[in-house]
Amino acid sequence: MTKLGRYEVLERAARLAALADEEAASPDPALVQNAAGKGWIAARMAAAPVAECKTGHRPRGTERLRRVIEDLAERSPDMLPLDAHLSRAFADLHLRCSEGGECSPSQIRRMVRAIGEKLVPAAGAACGWAPPAASLGGVRRGARRRS
């Protein structure tokens, strides 16, 4: 199995969100619940960590990620709330990238993590699902392992 590039993941997330949108309009309650699940998965895909490139700059990837998340938030505003602070921070990060300023991979990762922390629990709660805590954060750096 090959690893997907960041663009492929975002494109799949956008397609999944579009499919969820179509199913949400269905009169069948099973399809509507299925659409909620697809929306949750699409949000999780869109919030996955951004891969670093050789130069450390990913303005195009950041822009596409912003568009996918805004699109998801537009399609289901009750499921994916983007608060004003997060939107401003993302816009600021994108502006720094697009104007040729420094946009380090760590800055992008921090922003994506913030988005994931906001979107995934909100989407999961709206669907009635709670993802395992380990899937949201992983092990903190420097944390000692207990044996």
Short mmCIF file of C-alpha atoms in Angstrom, two decimals:
data_model
loop_
_atom_site.label_atom_id
_atom_site.label_comp_id
_atom_site.label_asym_id
_atom_site.label_seq_id
_atom_site.Cartn_x
_atom_site.Cartn_y
_atom_site.Cartn_z
CA MET A 1 0.00 0.00 0.00
CA THR A 2 1.45 3.38 -0.96
CA LYS A 3 1.38 6.46 1.21
CA LEU A 4 -0.94 9.18 -0.03
CA GLY A 5 0.47 12.66 -0.52
CA ARG A 6 -1.08 15.59 1.34
CA TYR A 7 -2.94 16.80 -1.75
CA GLU A 8 -4.47 13.38 -2.37
CA VAL A 9 -5.66 13.20 1.24
CA LEU A 10 -7.24 16.66 1.00
CA GLU A 11 -8.88 15.84 -2.33
CA ARG A 12 -10.32 12.62 -0.89
CA ALA A 13 -11.57 14.54 2.15
CA ALA A 14 -13.28 17.06 -0.14
CA ARG A 15 -14.89 14.26 -2.21
CA LEU A 16 -16.04 12.50 0.96
CA ALA A 17 -17.52 15.76 2.27
CA ALA A 18 -19.37 16.27 -1.04
CA LEU A 19 -20.77 12.72 -0.84
CA ALA A 20 -21.81 13.31 2.77
CA ASP A 21 -23.57 16.50 1.67
CA GLU A 22 -25.56 14.59 -0.97
CA GLU A 23 -26.54 11.87 1.51
CA ALA A 24 -27.55 14.41 4.17
CA ALA A 25 -30.24 15.74 1.80
CA SER A 26 -31.82 12.27 1.56
CA PRO A 27 -35.19 11.60 3.24
CA ASP A 28 -33.84 8.22 4.47
CA PRO A 29 -32.71 8.56 8.14
CA ALA A 30 -30.09 5.81 7.72
CA LEU A 31 -28.45 7.75 4.89
CA VAL A 32 -28.51 10.95 6.95
CA GLN A 33 -26.73 9.18 9.83
CA ASN A 34 -24.25 7.70 7.35
CA ALA A 35 -23.62 11.22 6.01
CA ALA A 36 -22.81 12.43 9.53
CA GLY A 37 -20.21 9.67 9.82
CA LYS A 38 -18.68 10.58 6.48
CA GLY A 39 -18.54 14.22 7.55
CA TRP A 40 -16.69 13.21 10.72
CA ILE A 41 -14.18 11.14 8.72
CA ALA A 42 -13.67 13.98 6.21
CA ALA A 43 -12.97 16.40 9.08
CA ARG A 44 -10.44 13.96 10.56
CA MET A 45 -8.72 13.58 7.17
CA ALA A 46 -8.57 17.34 6.64
CA ALA A 47 -7.07 17.86 10.08
CA ALA A 48 -4.31 15.25 9.62
CA PRO A 49 -0.71 16.53 9.96
CA VAL A 50 0.73 18.40 6.98
CA ALA A 51 3.83 16.77 5.49
CA GLU A 52 6.95 18.91 5.27
CA CYS A 53 8.49 19.74 1.92
CA LYS A 54 12.22 20.28 1.25
CA THR A 55 12.05 24.06 1.67
CA GLY A 56 9.82 23.93 4.73
CA HIS A 57 7.13 26.01 2.99
CA ARG A 58 3.68 24.65 2.12
CA PRO A 59 1.53 27.64 1.12
CA ARG A 60 -0.40 25.69 -1.53
CA GLY A 61 -1.07 22.82 0.86
CA THR A 62 -2.10 25.27 3.57
CA GLU A 63 -4.42 27.09 1.19
CA ARG A 64 -6.06 23.86 0.06
CA LEU A 65 -6.43 22.71 3.66
CA ARG A 66 -8.07 26.03 4.54
CA ARG A 67 -10.48 25.69 1.61
CA VAL A 68 -11.40 22.10 2.48
CA ILE A 69 -12.08 22.98 6.11
CA GLU A 70 -14.07 26.09 5.20
CA ASP A 71 -16.06 24.00 2.73
CA LEU A 72 -16.74 21.37 5.41
CA ALA A 73 -17.78 24.07 7.87
CA GLU A 74 -20.08 25.61 5.25
CA ARG A 75 -21.71 22.28 4.40
CA SER A 76 -22.47 21.36 8.01
CA PRO A 77 -22.09 24.39 10.27
CA ASP A 78 -23.63 22.59 13.25
CA MET A 79 -21.08 19.77 12.98
CA LEU A 80 -17.91 21.71 12.29
CA PRO A 81 -17.86 25.03 14.14
CA LEU A 82 -14.89 27.23 13.24
CA ASP A 83 -14.64 29.97 15.82
CA ALA A 84 -13.46 33.46 14.90
CA HIS A 85 -10.12 33.13 16.72
CA LEU A 86 -9.19 29.96 14.85
CA SER A 87 -10.26 31.45 11.50
CA ARG A 88 -8.15 34.57 12.12
CA ALA A 89 -5.13 32.51 13.14
CA PHE A 90 -5.42 30.36 10.02
CA ALA A 91 -5.83 33.44 7.80
CA ASP A 92 -2.74 35.00 9.42
CA LEU A 93 -0.68 31.85 8.85
CA HIS A 94 -1.80 31.63 5.23
CA LEU A 95 -1.01 35.32 4.64
CA ARG A 96 2.54 34.83 5.94
CA CYS A 97 2.99 31.84 3.62
CA SER A 98 1.51 33.45 0.50
CA GLU A 99 3.49 36.70 0.85
CA GLY A 100 6.76 34.80 0.86
CA GLY A 101 7.28 35.21 4.58
CA GLU A 102 8.54 32.47 6.84
CA CYS A 103 6.01 29.72 7.31
CA SER A 104 7.77 26.92 9.15
CA PRO A 105 6.46 23.36 9.16
CA SER A 106 6.09 23.62 12.95
CA GLN A 107 3.79 26.66 12.55
CA ILE A 108 1.65 24.73 10.07
CA ARG A 109 1.58 21.66 12.32
CA ARG A 110 0.52 23.77 15.33
CA MET A 111 -2.32 25.32 13.34
CA VAL A 112 -3.47 21.97 11.95
CA ARG A 113 -3.37 20.50 15.47
CA ALA A 114 -5.51 23.40 16.74
CA ILE A 115 -7.99 22.82 13.92
CA GLY A 116 -8.07 19.09 14.63
CA GLU A 117 -8.68 19.70 18.33
CA LYS A 118 -11.62 21.97 17.48
CA LEU A 119 -13.17 20.03 14.60
CA VAL A 120 -12.83 16.38 15.47
CA PRO A 121 -14.42 16.40 18.95
CA ALA A 122 -17.21 18.72 17.73
CA ALA A 123 -17.94 16.52 14.72
CA GLY A 124 -17.76 13.35 16.81
CA ALA A 125 -20.11 14.75 19.44
CA ALA A 126 -22.58 15.84 16.75
CA CYS A 127 -22.57 12.27 15.40
CA GLY A 128 -22.83 10.72 18.84
CA TRP A 129 -19.36 9.19 18.49
CA ALA A 130 -16.31 9.73 20.64
CA PRO A 131 -12.99 8.78 19.06
CA PRO A 132 -10.43 7.21 21.40
CA ALA A 133 -8.29 9.82 23.17
CA ALA A 134 -5.09 8.30 21.75
CA SER A 135 -6.22 9.03 18.18
CA LEU A 136 -6.50 12.76 18.88
CA GLY A 137 -3.06 13.49 20.24
CA GLY A 138 -0.69 10.60 20.58
CA VAL A 139 2.23 10.54 23.01
CA ARG A 140 3.66 13.88 24.06
CA ARG A 141 7.31 14.48 23.35
CA GLY A 142 9.51 13.98 26.35
CA ALA A 143 6.88 11.93 28.17
CA ARG A 144 8.39 9.03 30.07
CA ARG A 145 7.13 5.59 29.28
CA ARG A 146 6.03 3.44 32.16
CA SER A 147 7.09 -0.16 32.07
#
